[in-house]
Amino acid sequence: MNDTDELISRALTAEDRELLARHGEPGYVHQALGLFRGPEGWVGVLAYVTALAAFAGFAFAFWRLWAAIDTLSAVRWGVVALLAFQYSAMMKSVMGTRVEANRVLRELKRVELRVALVQEARTQGAGPAA
């Protein structure tokens, strides 16, 4: 925890701290499963299903690559395996960037909550003259 976080923590009341703790960062599994919920959940499902299909295609092509007898067949299956694996990895990285974007948005909302709590404390501390 850095100095700014410590100063903010000291300025917050116990109720404010409890509210911020409730809105803390969830675990990785919860974040990953969160990609399948909400208005854009279908995009996550589609990306995940296509990544799984591409990985299955990679496994099949890789198996055929090792079972190939002639060089041309091995090269063909090797190219298919490479492309399927690259697509699968690309879709997984797309999902990872969405998790990171959601983390940034969550932290931004926590900052907004902190600013709102500080503003509320200032207006309550100023009294009726404000």
N, CA, C and O atoms as CSV, one atom per row, in Angstrom:
chain,resi,resn,atom,element,x,y,z
A,1,MET,N,N,0.859,-1.166,0.000
A,1,MET,CA,C,0.000,0.000,0.000
A,1,MET,C,C,0.906,1.229,0.000
A,1,MET,O,O,1.850,1.299,0.786
A,2,ASN,N,N,0.628,2.196,-0.872
A,2,ASN,CA,C,1.469,3.386,-0.911
A,2,ASN,C,C,0.902,4.464,0.013
A,2,ASN,O,O,-0.133,4.262,0.648
A,3,ASP,N,N,1.581,5.602,0.085
A,3,ASP,CA,C,1.194,6.662,1.020
A,3,ASP,C,C,-0.185,7.233,0.724
A,3,ASP,O,O,-0.941,7.523,1.651
A,4,THR,N,N,-0.525,7.398,-0.545
A,4,THR,CA,C,-1.826,7.964,-0.901
A,4,THR,C,C,-2.956,7.053,-0.441
A,4,THR,O,O,-3.950,7.525,0.111
A,5,ASP,N,N,-2.810,5.761,-0.665
A,5,ASP,CA,C,-3.826,4.813,-0.208
A,5,ASP,C,C,-3.957,4.840,1.311
A,5,ASP,O,O,-5.059,4.725,1.848
A,6,GLU,N,N,-2.845,4.990,1.986
A,6,GLU,CA,C,-2.871,5.035,3.449
A,6,GLU,C,C,-3.583,6.293,3.948
A,6,GLU,O,O,-4.357,6.228,4.903
A,7,LEU,N,N,-3.326,7.433,3.311
A,7,LEU,CA,C,-4.002,8.673,3.681
A,7,LEU,C,C,-5.506,8.580,3.435
A,7,LEU,O,O,-6.304,9.020,4.263
A,8,ILE,N,N,-5.883,8.015,2.310
A,8,ILE,CA,C,-7.302,7.849,2.006
A,8,ILE,C,C,-7.941,6.908,3.016
A,8,ILE,O,O,-9.051,7.157,3.486
A,9,SER,N,N,-7.251,5.841,3.348
A,9,SER,CA,C,-7.787,4.867,4.298
A,9,SER,C,C,-8.009,5.500,5.666
A,9,SER,O,O,-9.004,5.210,6.331
A,10,ARG,N,N,-7.094,6.357,6.086
A,10,ARG,CA,C,-7.259,7.030,7.382
A,10,ARG,C,C,-8.414,8.024,7.367
A,10,ARG,O,O,-9.052,8.251,8.395
A,11,ALA,N,N,-8.684,8.618,6.205
A,11,ALA,CA,C,-9.740,9.627,6.103
A,11,ALA,C,C,-11.132,9.004,6.064
A,11,ALA,O,O,-12.117,9.688,6.341
A,12,LEU,N,N,-11.231,7.732,5.728
A,12,LEU,CA,C,-12.531,7.087,5.595
A,12,LEU,C,C,-13.052,6.613,6.945
A,12,LEU,O,O,-12.281,6.238,7.828
A,13,THR,N,N,-14.366,6.637,7.089
A,13,THR,CA,C,-14.984,6.103,8.301
A,13,THR,C,C,-15.026,4.585,8.207
A,13,THR,O,O,-14.712,4.011,7.165
A,14,ALA,N,N,-15.409,3.947,9.288
A,14,ALA,CA,C,-15.503,2.472,9.302
A,14,ALA,C,C,-16.551,1.994,8.296
A,14,ALA,O,O,-16.365,0.971,7.638
A,15,GLU,N,N,-17.652,2.739,8.182
A,15,GLU,CA,C,-18.698,2.367,7.223
A,15,GLU,C,C,-18.180,2.480,5.787
A,15,GLU,O,O,-18.482,1.641,4.939
A,16,ASP,N,N,-17.394,3.531,5.529
A,16,ASP,CA,C,-16.821,3.710,4.191
A,16,ASP,C,C,-15.841,2.588,3.867
A,16,ASP,O,O,-15.822,2.076,2.748
A,17,ARG,N,N,-15.026,2.206,4.852
A,17,ARG,CA,C,-14.069,1.122,4.646
A,17,ARG,C,C,-14.788,-0.197,4.348
A,17,ARG,O,O,-14.368,-0.964,3.482
A,18,GLU,N,N,-15.876,-0.446,5.080
A,18,GLU,CA,C,-16.646,-1.671,4.865
A,18,GLU,C,C,-17.262,-1.682,3.466
A,18,GLU,O,O,-17.297,-2.721,2.806
A,19,LEU,N,N,-17.747,-0.524,3.020
A,19,LEU,CA,C,-18.334,-0.417,1.686
A,19,LEU,C,C,-17.283,-0.675,0.609
A,19,LEU,O,O,-17.547,-1.392,-0.356
A,20,LEU,N,N,-16.107,-0.101,0.767
A,20,LEU,CA,C,-15.031,-0.321,-0.201
A,20,LEU,C,C,-14.542,-1.771,-0.177
A,20,LEU,O,O,-14.192,-2.325,-1.218
A,21,ALA,N,N,-14.518,-2.378,0.998
A,21,ALA,CA,C,-14.078,-3.777,1.093
A,21,ALA,C,C,-15.065,-4.702,0.385
A,21,ALA,O,O,-14.666,-5.696,-0.222
A,22,ARG,N,N,-16.355,-4.371,0.466
A,22,ARG,CA,C,-17.361,-5.172,-0.228
A,22,ARG,C,C,-17.192,-5.121,-1.743
A,22,ARG,O,O,-17.520,-6.075,-2.449
A,23,HIS,N,N,-16.683,-4.005,-2.229
A,23,HIS,CA,C,-16.502,-3.829,-3.668
A,23,HIS,C,C,-15.054,-4.049,-4.081
A,23,HIS,O,O,-14.581,-3.450,-5.047
A,24,GLY,N,N,-14.358,-4.900,-3.357
A,24,GLY,CA,C,-12.966,-5.216,-3.676
A,24,GLY,C,C,-12.866,-6.060,-4.938
A,24,GLY,O,O,-13.872,-6.448,-5.532
A,25,GLU,N,N,-11.632,-6.332,-5.328
A,25,GLU,CA,C,-11.400,-7.099,-6.553
A,25,GLU,C,C,-11.710,-8.575,-6.326
A,25,GLU,O,O,-11.179,-9.188,-5.400
A,26,PRO,N,N,-12.575,-9.148,-7.176
A,26,PRO,CA,C,-12.874,-10.578,-7.044
A,26,PRO,C,C,-11.712,-11.425,-7.542
A,26,PRO,O,O,-10.768,-10.912,-8.143
A,27,GLY,N,N,-11.790,-12.708,-7.290
A,27,GLY,CA,C,-10.746,-13.629,-7.726
A,27,GLY,C,C,-10.733,-13.804,-9.236
A,27,GLY,O,O,-11.639,-13.357,-9.938
A,28,TYR,N,N,-9.687,-14.463,-9.720
A,28,TYR,CA,C,-9.510,-14.630,-11.166
A,28,TYR,C,C,-10.635,-15.446,-11.789
A,28,TYR,O,O,-11.131,-15.098,-12.861
A,29,VAL,N,N,-11.046,-16.534,-11.126
A,29,VAL,CA,C,-12.099,-17.382,-11.686
A,29,VAL,C,C,-13.395,-16.593,-11.809
A,29,VAL,O,O,-14.090,-16.685,-12.821
A,30,HIS,N,N,-13.720,-15.818,-10.781
A,30,HIS,CA,C,-14.925,-14.990,-10.820
A,30,HIS,C,C,-14.844,-13.972,-11.960
A,30,HIS,O,O,-15.833,-13.729,-12.652
A,31,GLN,N,N,-13.667,-13.381,-12.150
A,31,GLN,CA,C,-13.490,-12.423,-13.243
A,31,GLN,C,C,-13.638,-13.102,-14.600
A,31,GLN,O,O,-14.268,-12.556,-15.506
A,32,ALA,N,N,-13.058,-14.288,-14.740
A,32,ALA,CA,C,-13.136,-15.000,-16.019
A,32,ALA,C,C,-14.574,-15.414,-16.323
A,32,ALA,O,O,-15.023,-15.297,-17.463
A,33,LEU,N,N,-15.294,-15.894,-15.321
A,33,LEU,CA,C,-16.684,-16.272,-15.538
A,33,LEU,C,C,-17.559,-15.052,-15.785
A,33,LEU,O,O,-18.620,-15.164,-16.400
A,34,GLY,N,N,-17.131,-13.905,-15.318
A,34,GLY,CA,C,-17.866,-12.666,-15.553
A,34,GLY,C,C,-17.899,-12.269,-17.018
A,34,GLY,O,O,-18.740,-11.466,-17.423
A,35,LEU,N,N,-17.000,-12.817,-17.812
A,35,LEU,CA,C,-17.000,-12.519,-19.248
A,35,LEU,C,C,-18.229,-13.084,-19.939
A,35,LEU,O,O,-18.597,-12.616,-21.017
A,36,PHE,N,N,-18.864,-14.073,-19.344
A,36,PHE,CA,C,-20.011,-14.728,-19.959
A,36,PHE,C,C,-21.338,-14.145,-19.485
A,36,PHE,O,O,-22.400,-14.637,-19.867
A,37,ARG,N,N,-21.292,-13.109,-18.662
A,37,ARG,CA,C,-22.507,-12.470,-18.161
A,37,ARG,C,C,-22.628,-11.064,-18.710
A,37,ARG,O,O,-21.675,-10.518,-19.265
A,38,GLY,N,N,-23.773,-10.498,-18.555
A,38,GLY,CA,C,-23.996,-9.123,-18.968
A,38,GLY,C,C,-24.439,-9.013,-20.415
A,38,GLY,O,O,-24.655,-10.018,-21.092
A,39,PRO,N,N,-24.571,-7.775,-20.882
A,39,PRO,CA,C,-25.077,-7.558,-22.240
A,39,PRO,C,C,-24.145,-8.075,-23.331
A,39,PRO,O,O,-24.607,-8.380,-24.431
A,40,GLU,N,N,-22.866,-8.179,-23.060
A,40,GLU,CA,C,-21.919,-8.680,-24.049
A,40,GLU,C,C,-21.423,-10.082,-23.713
A,40,GLU,O,O,-20.369,-10.504,-24.189
A,41,GLY,N,N,-22.172,-10.789,-22.906
A,41,GLY,CA,C,-21.784,-12.145,-22.531
A,41,GLY,C,C,-21.757,-13.106,-23.705
A,41,GLY,O,O,-20.953,-14.037,-23.736
A,42,TRP,N,N,-22.637,-12.880,-24.672
A,42,TRP,CA,C,-22.674,-13.768,-25.837
A,42,TRP,C,C,-21.372,-13.700,-26.621
A,42,TRP,O,O,-20.966,-14.686,-27.235
A,43,VAL,N,N,-20.708,-12.533,-26.604
A,43,VAL,CA,C,-19.425,-12.404,-27.305
A,43,VAL,C,C,-18.379,-13.287,-26.621
A,43,VAL,O,O,-17.588,-13.950,-27.291
A,44,GLY,N,N,-18.379,-13.293,-25.298
A,44,GLY,CA,C,-17.459,-14.150,-24.560
A,44,GLY,C,C,-17.713,-15.616,-24.813
A,44,GLY,O,O,-16.777,-16.396,-24.985
A,45,VAL,N,N,-18.983,-15.995,-24.837
A,45,VAL,CA,C,-19.327,-17.395,-25.105
A,45,VAL,C,C,-18.879,-17.779,-26.507
A,45,VAL,O,O,-18.289,-18.841,-26.704
A,46,LEU,N,N,-19.157,-16.919,-27.479
A,46,LEU,CA,C,-18.769,-17.202,-28.859
A,46,LEU,C,C,-17.246,-17.321,-28.993
A,46,LEU,O,O,-16.744,-18.236,-29.647
A,47,ALA,N,N,-16.523,-16.398,-28.373
A,47,ALA,CA,C,-15.057,-16.442,-28.438
A,47,ALA,C,C,-14.519,-17.712,-27.791
A,47,ALA,O,O,-13.595,-18.336,-28.313
A,48,TYR,N,N,-15.095,-18.092,-26.655
A,48,TYR,CA,C,-14.621,-19.273,-25.952
A,48,TYR,C,C,-14.925,-20.550,-26.735
A,48,TYR,O,O,-14.086,-21.448,-26.810
A,49,VAL,N,N,-16.116,-20.632,-27.315
A,49,VAL,CA,C,-16.493,-21.818,-28.086
A,49,VAL,C,C,-15.596,-21.948,-29.320
A,49,VAL,O,O,-15.132,-23.044,-29.637
A,50,THR,N,N,-15.351,-20.834,-30.017
A,50,THR,CA,C,-14.490,-20.920,-31.205
A,50,THR,C,C,-13.045,-21.248,-30.812
A,50,THR,O,O,-12.347,-21.941,-31.552
A,51,ALA,N,N,-12.599,-20.758,-29.663
A,51,ALA,CA,C,-11.245,-21.096,-29.209
A,51,ALA,C,C,-11.148,-22.583,-28.883
A,51,ALA,O,O,-10.145,-23.224,-29.197
A,52,LEU,N,N,-12.182,-23.130,-28.254
A,52,LEU,CA,C,-12.183,-24.571,-27.965
A,52,LEU,C,C,-12.216,-25.388,-29.245
A,52,LEU,O,O,-11.516,-26.395,-29.359
A,53,ALA,N,N,-13.029,-24.959,-30.216
A,53,ALA,CA,C,-13.094,-25.679,-31.491
A,53,ALA,C,C,-11.749,-25.608,-32.211
A,53,ALA,O,O,-11.299,-26.596,-32.790
A,54,ALA,N,N,-11.112,-24.446,-32.174
A,54,ALA,CA,C,-9.806,-24.304,-32.817
A,54,ALA,C,C,-8.768,-25.184,-32.127
A,54,ALA,O,O,-7.915,-25.772,-32.792
A,55,PHE,N,N,-8.834,-25.279,-30.806
A,55,PHE,CA,C,-7.874,-26.125,-30.101
A,55,PHE,C,C,-8.118,-27.602,-30.419
A,55,PHE,O,O,-7.172,-28.377,-30.559
A,56,ALA,N,N,-9.385,-27.980,-30.532
A,56,ALA,CA,C,-9.688,-29.370,-30.917
A,56,ALA,C,C,-9.166,-29.644,-32.335
A,56,ALA,O,O,-8.626,-30.715,-32.613
A,57,GLY,N,N,-9.338,-28.656,-33.222
A,57,GLY,CA,C,-8.794,-28.792,-34.574
A,57,GLY,C,C,-7.276,-28.894,-34.559
A,57,GLY,O,O,-6.689,-29.652,-35.331
A,58,PHE,N,N,-6.648,-28.133,-33.685
A,58,PHE,CA,C,-5.189,-28.206,-33.541
A,58,PHE,C,C,-4.767,-29.600,-33.087
A,58,PHE,O,O,-3.834,-30.184,-33.637
A,59,ALA,N,N,-5.460,-30.128,-32.077
A,59,ALA,CA,C,-5.099,-31.461,-31.564
A,59,ALA,C,C,-5.245,-32.523,-32.650
A,59,ALA,O,O,-4.386,-33.394,-32.792
A,60,PHE,N,N,-6.333,-32.451,-33.416
A,60,PHE,CA,C,-6.538,-33.414,-34.485
A,60,PHE,C,C,-5.461,-33.269,-35.566
A,60,PHE,O,O,-4.888,-34.262,-36.016
A,61,ALA,N,N,-5.194,-32.037,-35.974
A,61,ALA,CA,C,-4.192,-31.807,-37.024
A,61,ALA,C,C,-2.798,-32.218,-36.548
A,61,ALA,O,O,-2.010,-32.753,-37.326
A,62,PHE,N,N,-2.499,-31.973,-35.293
A,62,PHE,CA,C,-1.196,-32.356,-34.757
A,62,PHE,C,C,-1.053,-33.882,-34.732
A,62,PHE,O,O,0.007,-34.423,-35.046
A,63,TRP,N,N,-2.128,-34.558,-34.357
A,63,TRP,CA,C,-2.120,-36.022,-34.369
A,63,TRP,C,C,-1.901,-36.537,-35.788
A,63,TRP,O,O,-1.127,-37.471,-35.997
A,64,ARG,N,N,-2.584,-35.927,-36.773
A,64,ARG,CA,C,-2.414,-36.331,-38.164
A,64,ARG,C,C,-1.009,-36.002,-38.675
A,64,ARG,O,O,-0.461,-36.725,-39.507
A,65,LEU,N,N,-0.429,-34.902,-38.169
A,65,LEU,CA,C,0.943,-34.538,-38.534
A,65,LEU,C,C,1.907,-35.641,-38.123
A,65,LEU,O,O,2.754,-36.048,-38.919
A,66,TRP,N,N,1.791,-36.133,-36.889
A,66,TRP,CA,C,2.687,-37.176,-36.412
A,66,TRP,C,C,2.427,-38.519,-37.092
A,66,TRP,O,O,3.323,-39.357,-37.192
A,67,ALA,N,N,1.198,-38.713,-37.554
A,67,ALA,CA,C,0.862,-39.978,-38.210
A,67,ALA,C,C,1.149,-39.940,-39.713
A,67,ALA,O,O,1.021,-40.958,-40.394
A,68,ALA,N,N,1.532,-38.782,-40.228
A,68,ALA,CA,C,1.745,-38.645,-41.675
A,68,ALA,C,C,2.945,-39.479,-42.125
A,68,ALA,O,O,3.961,-39.570,-41.436
A,69,ILE,N,N,2.795,-40.072,-43.281
A,69,ILE,CA,C,3.852,-40.916,-43.830
A,69,ILE,C,C,4.742,-40.117,-44.779
A,69,ILE,O,O,5.967,-40.232,-44.742
A,70,ASP,N,N,4.109,-39.305,-45.632
A,70,ASP,CA,C,4.915,-38.543,-46.594
A,70,ASP,C,C,5.076,-37.092,-46.129
A,70,ASP,O,O,4.315,-36.604,-45.294
A,71,THR,N,N,6.076,-36.420,-46.685
A,71,THR,CA,C,6.434,-35.067,-46.280
A,71,THR,C,C,5.347,-34.059,-46.620
A,71,THR,O,O,5.048,-33.192,-45.799
A,72,LEU,N,N,4.754,-34.142,-47.786
A,72,LEU,CA,C,3.736,-33.183,-48.199
A,72,LEU,C,C,2.529,-33.233,-47.266
A,72,LEU,O,O,1.995,-32.193,-46.881
A,73,SER,N,N,2.110,-34.413,-46.912
A,73,SER,CA,C,0.988,-34.559,-45.983
A,73,SER,C,C,1.353,-33.986,-44.611
A,73,SER,O,O,0.529,-33.330,-43.974
A,74,ALA,N,N,2.571,-34.230,-44.162
A,74,ALA,CA,C,3.023,-33.698,-42.873
A,74,ALA,C,C,3.038,-32.180,-42.883
A,74,ALA,O,O,2.649,-31.550,-41.899
A,75,VAL,N,N,3.488,-31.576,-43.997
A,75,VAL,CA,C,3.520,-30.114,-44.091
A,75,VAL,C,C,2.104,-29.556,-44.071
A,75,VAL,O,O,1.833,-28.566,-43.390
A,76,ARG,N,N,1.202,-30.185,-44.813
A,76,ARG,CA,C,-0.188,-29.717,-44.841
A,76,ARG,C,C,-0.813,-29.752,-43.451
A,76,ARG,O,O,-1.406,-28.767,-43.014
A,77,TRP,N,N,-0.684,-30.878,-42.756
A,77,TRP,CA,C,-1.256,-30.979,-41.421
A,77,TRP,C,C,-0.531,-30.071,-40.429
A,77,TRP,O,O,-1.132,-29.577,-39.475
A,78,GLY,N,N,0.750,-29.859,-40.660
A,78,GLY,CA,C,1.491,-28.950,-39.792
A,78,GLY,C,C,1.007,-27.519,-39.924
A,78,GLY,O,O,0.897,-26.804,-38.927
A,79,VAL,N,N,0.716,-27.092,-41.152
A,79,VAL,CA,C,0.195,-25.737,-41.377
A,79,VAL,C,C,-1.181,-25.593,-40.739
A,79,VAL,O,O,-1.471,-24.585,-40.095
A,80,VAL,N,N,-2.029,-26.604,-40.918
A,80,VAL,CA,C,-3.363,-26.566,-40.303
A,80,VAL,C,C,-3.239,-26.504,-38.775
A,80,VAL,O,O,-3.943,-25.734,-38.121
A,81,ALA,N,N,-2.345,-27.313,-38.218
A,81,ALA,CA,C,-2.150,-27.320,-36.765
A,81,ALA,C,C,-1.645,-25.963,-36.280
A,81,ALA,O,O,-2.103,-25.458,-35.255
A,82,LEU,N,N,-0.715,-25.381,-37.006
A,82,LEU,CA,C,-0.167,-24.079,-36.620
A,82,LEU,C,C,-1.234,-22.997,-36.654
A,82,LEU,O,O,-1.344,-22.211,-35.713
A,83,LEU,N,N,-2.015,-22.945,-37.712
A,83,LEU,CA,C,-3.061,-21.928,-37.830
A,83,LEU,C,C,-4.141,-22.107,-36.766
A,83,LEU,O,O,-4.609,-21.125,-36.190
A,84,ALA,N,N,-4.534,-23.330,-36.505
A,84,ALA,CA,C,-5.553,-23.579,-35.483
A,84,ALA,C,C,-5.037,-23.195,-34.103
A,84,ALA,O,O,-5.771,-22.622,-33.298
A,85,PHE,N,N,-3.774,-23.512,-33.829
A,85,PHE,CA,C,-3.215,-23.144,-32.520
A,85,PHE,C,C,-3.101,-21.631,-32.384
A,85,PHE,O,O,-3.396,-21.088,-31.319
A,86,GLN,N,N,-2.686,-20.951,-33.423
A,86,GLN,CA,C,-2.584,-19.493,-33.375
A,86,GLN,C,C,-3.952,-18.857,-33.149
A,86,GLN,O,O,-4.076,-17.919,-32.362
A,87,TYR,N,N,-4.979,-19.361,-33.834
A,87,TYR,CA,C,-6.315,-18.824,-33.641
A,87,TYR,C,C,-6.785,-19.047,-32.203
A,87,TYR,O,O,-7.350,-18.147,-31.583
A,88,SER,N,N,-6.551,-20.239,-31.682
A,88,SER,CA,C,-6.946,-20.537,-30.309
A,88,SER,C,C,-6.236,-19.606,-29.323
A,88,SER,O,O,-6.859,-19.076,-28.403
A,89,ALA,N,N,-4.952,-19.414,-29.519
A,89,ALA,CA,C,-4.191,-18.528,-28.630
A,89,ALA,C,C,-4.664,-17.080,-28.761
A,89,ALA,O,O,-4.735,-16.358,-27.766
A,90,MET,N,N,-4.984,-16.660,-29.967
A,90,MET,CA,C,-5.462,-15.295,-30.177
A,90,MET,C,C,-6.793,-15.075,-29.452
A,90,MET,O,O,-6.989,-14.032,-28.828
A,91,MET,N,N,-7.696,-16.032,-29.529
A,91,MET,CA,C,-8.984,-15.876,-28.862
A,91,MET,C,C,-8.820,-15.869,-27.345
A,91,MET,O,O,-9.525,-15.144,-26.643
A,92,LYS,N,N,-7.900,-16.668,-26.847
A,92,LYS,CA,C,-7.638,-16.652,-25.401
A,92,LYS,C,C,-7.063,-15.302,-24.973
A,92,LYS,O,O,-7.398,-14.800,-23.900
A,93,SER,N,N,-6.202,-14.711,-25.801
A,93,SER,CA,C,-5.643,-13.409,-25.443
A,93,SER,C,C,-6.697,-12.315,-25.532
A,93,SER,O,O,-6.643,-11.348,-24.772
A,94,VAL,N,N,-7.652,-12.447,-26.443
A,94,VAL,CA,C,-8.765,-11.500,-26.502
A,94,VAL,C,C,-9.553,-11.564,-25.200
A,94,VAL,O,O,-9.934,-10.533,-24.647
A,95,MET,N,N,-9.794,-12.764,-24.719
A,95,MET,CA,C,-10.517,-12.923,-23.458
A,95,MET,C,C,-9.709,-12.320,-22.300
A,95,MET,O,O,-10.275,-11.707,-21.395
A,96,GLY,N,N,-8.395,-12.499,-22.337
A,96,GLY,CA,C,-7.551,-11.926,-21.285
A,96,GLY,C,C,-7.579,-10.412,-21.284
A,96,GLY,O,O,-7.587,-9.798,-20.217
A,97,THR,N,N,-7.595,-9.800,-22.450
A,97,THR,CA,C,-7.650,-8.332,-22.490
A,97,THR,C,C,-8.998,-7.829,-21.999
A,97,THR,O,O,-9.080,-6.743,-21.425
A,98,ARG,N,N,-10.057,-8.604,-22.216
A,98,ARG,CA,C,-11.363,-8.200,-21.685
A,98,ARG,C,C,-11.366,-8.276,-20.158
A,98,ARG,O,O,-11.966,-7.429,-19.496
A,99,VAL,N,N,-10.701,-9.285,-19.601
A,99,VAL,CA,C,-10.602,-9.369,-18.141
A,99,VAL,C,C,-9.857,-8.150,-17.609
A,99,VAL,O,O,-10.277,-7.548,-16.621
A,100,GLU,N,N,-8.755,-7.786,-18.257
A,100,GLU,CA,C,-7.985,-6.618,-17.812
A,100,GLU,C,C,-8.789,-5.332,-17.951
A,100,GLU,O,O,-8.725,-4.467,-17.077
A,101,ALA,N,N,-9.548,-5.194,-19.040
A,101,ALA,CA,C,-10.388,-4.003,-19.218
A,101,ALA,C,C,-11.435,-3.926,-18.113
A,101,ALA,O,O,-11.713,-2.846,-17.591
A,102,ASN,N,N,-12.017,-5.068,-17.758
A,102,ASN,CA,C,-12.998,-5.086,-16.671
A,102,ASN,C,C,-12.351,-4.712,-15.340
A,102,ASN,O,O,-12.974,-4.051,-14.509
A,103,ARG,N,N,-11.107,-5.133,-15.137
A,103,ARG,CA,C,-10.400,-4.764,-13.899
A,103,ARG,C,C,-10.174,-3.261,-13.840
A,103,ARG,O,O,-10.338,-2.651,-12.783
A,104,VAL,N,N,-9.800,-2.662,-14.958
A,104,VAL,CA,C,-9.576,-1.213,-14.996
A,104,VAL,C,C,-10.880,-0.479,-14.717
A,104,VAL,O,O,-10.899,0.484,-13.950
A,105,LEU,N,N,-11.966,-0.925,-15.333
A,105,LEU,CA,C,-13.265,-0.286,-15.097
A,105,LEU,C,C,-13.690,-0.426,-13.638
A,105,LEU,O,O,-14.246,0.508,-13.061
A,106,ARG,N,N,-13.431,-1.591,-13.038
A,106,ARG,CA,C,-13.780,-1.792,-11.635
A,106,ARG,C,C,-12.990,-0.840,-10.742
A,106,ARG,O,O,-13.542,-0.259,-9.807
A,107,GLU,N,N,-11.699,-0.680,-11.029
A,107,GLU,CA,C,-10.892,0.241,-10.227
A,107,GLU,C,C,-11.338,1.692,-10.419
A,107,GLU,O,O,-11.316,2.483,-9.476
A,108,LEU,N,N,-11.736,2.031,-11.627
A,108,LEU,CA,C,-12.240,3.378,-11.890
A,108,LEU,C,C,-13.509,3.635,-11.084
A,108,LEU,O,O,-13.694,4.726,-10.546
A,109,LYS,N,N,-14.375,2.642,-11.001
A,109,LYS,CA,C,-15.597,2.785,-10.200
A,109,LYS,C,C,-15.255,2.918,-8.720
A,109,LYS,O,O,-15.919,3.656,-7.994
A,110,ARG,N,N,-14.226,2.210,-8.272
A,110,ARG,CA,C,-13.814,2.360,-6.861
A,110,ARG,C,C,-13.282,3.757,-6.593
A,110,ARG,O,O,-13.532,4.325,-5.529
A,111,VAL,N,N,-12.544,4.320,-7.558
A,111,VAL,CA,C,-12.051,5.692,-7.409
A,111,VAL,C,C,-13.232,6.664,-7.373
A,111,VAL,O,O,-13.253,7.589,-6.561
A,112,GLU,N,N,-14.211,6.452,-8.253
A,112,GLU,CA,C,-15.404,7.297,-8.247
A,112,GLU,C,C,-16.124,7.215,-6.900
A,112,GLU,O,O,-16.599,8.225,-6.379
A,113,LEU,N,N,-16.200,6.008,-6.343
A,113,LEU,CA,C,-16.833,5.826,-5.039
A,113,LEU,C,C,-16.061,6.571,-3.961
A,113,LEU,O,O,-16.657,7.212,-3.095
A,114,ARG,N,N,-14.744,6.488,-4.012
A,114,ARG,CA,C,-13.937,7.218,-3.028
A,114,ARG,C,C,-14.130,8.720,-3.152
A,114,ARG,O,O,-14.264,9.413,-2.144
A,115,VAL,N,N,-14.145,9.230,-4.376
A,115,VAL,CA,C,-14.345,10.668,-4.585
A,115,VAL,C,C,-15.719,11.083,-4.066
A,115,VAL,O,O,-15.850,12.127,-3.426
A,116,ALA,N,N,-16.743,10.273,-4.338
A,116,ALA,CA,C,-18.087,10.580,-3.857
A,116,ALA,C,C,-18.129,10.593,-2.329
A,116,ALA,O,O,-18.774,11.453,-1.729
A,117,LEU,N,N,-17.434,9.632,-1.698
A,117,LEU,CA,C,-17.408,9.594,-0.237
A,117,LEU,C,C,-16.695,10.817,0.338
A,117,LEU,O,O,-17.127,11.372,1.348
A,118,VAL,N,N,-15.608,11.233,-0.301
A,118,VAL,CA,C,-14.881,12.418,0.171
A,118,VAL,C,C,-15.737,13.661,-0.013
A,118,VAL,O,O,-15.796,14.508,0.878
A,119,GLN,N,N,-16.404,13.783,-1.162
A,119,GLN,CA,C,-17.272,14.941,-1.393
A,119,GLN,C,C,-18.422,14.974,-0.406
A,119,GLN,O,O,-18.787,16.037,0.095
A,120,GLU,N,N,-19.005,13.789,-0.119
A,120,GLU,CA,C,-20.092,13.713,0.845
A,120,GLU,C,C,-19.614,14.131,2.227
A,120,GLU,O,O,-20.315,14.841,2.948
A,121,ALA,N,N,-18.415,13.683,2.592
A,121,ALA,CA,C,-17.875,14.052,3.910
A,121,ALA,C,C,-17.617,15.557,3.970
A,121,ALA,O,O,-17.835,16.176,5.011
A,122,ARG,N,N,-17.157,16.155,2.869
A,122,ARG,CA,C,-16.920,17.601,2.865
A,122,ARG,C,C,-18.218,18.385,2.979
A,122,ARG,O,O,-18.278,19.377,3.706
A,123,THR,N,N,-19.254,17.957,2.274
A,123,THR,CA,C,-20.517,18.696,2.344
A,123,THR,C,C,-21.177,18.522,3.700
A,123,THR,O,O,-21.830,19.447,4.184
A,124,GLN,N,N,-21.024,17.358,4.329
A,124,GLN,CA,C,-21.588,17.160,5.664
A,124,GLN,C,C,-20.780,17.937,6.702
A,124,GLN,O,O,-21.337,18.433,7.681
A,125,GLY,N,N,-19.481,18.042,6.490
A,125,GLY,CA,C,-18.628,18.766,7.422
A,125,GLY,C,C,-18.779,20.274,7.311
A,125,GLY,O,O,-18.508,20.999,8.268
A,126,ALA,N,N,-19.216,20.754,6.136
A,126,ALA,CA,C,-19.359,22.196,5.932
A,126,ALA,C,C,-20.593,22.736,6.621
A,126,ALA,O,O,-20.666,23.927,6.923
A,127,GLY,N,N,-21.569,21.871,6.876
A,127,GLY,CA,C,-22.774,22.297,7.574
A,127,GLY,C,C,-23.770,22.944,6.638
A,127,GLY,O,O,-23.622,22.847,5.420
A,128,PRO,N,N,-24.788,23.605,7.181
A,128,PRO,CA,C,-25.873,24.156,6.380
A,128,PRO,C,C,-25.462,25.383,5.583
A,128,PRO,O,O,-26.202,25.782,4.684
A,129,ALA,N,N,-24.336,25.995,5.863
A,129,ALA,CA,C,-23.910,27.206,5.167
A,129,ALA,C,C,-23.477,26.897,3.734
A,129,ALA,O,O,-23.451,27.798,2.896
A,130,ALA,N,N,-23.137,25.640,3.440
A,130,ALA,CA,C,-22.626,25.302,2.123
A,130,ALA,C,C,-23.670,25.226,1.063
A,130,ALA,O,O,-23.355,24.947,-0.094
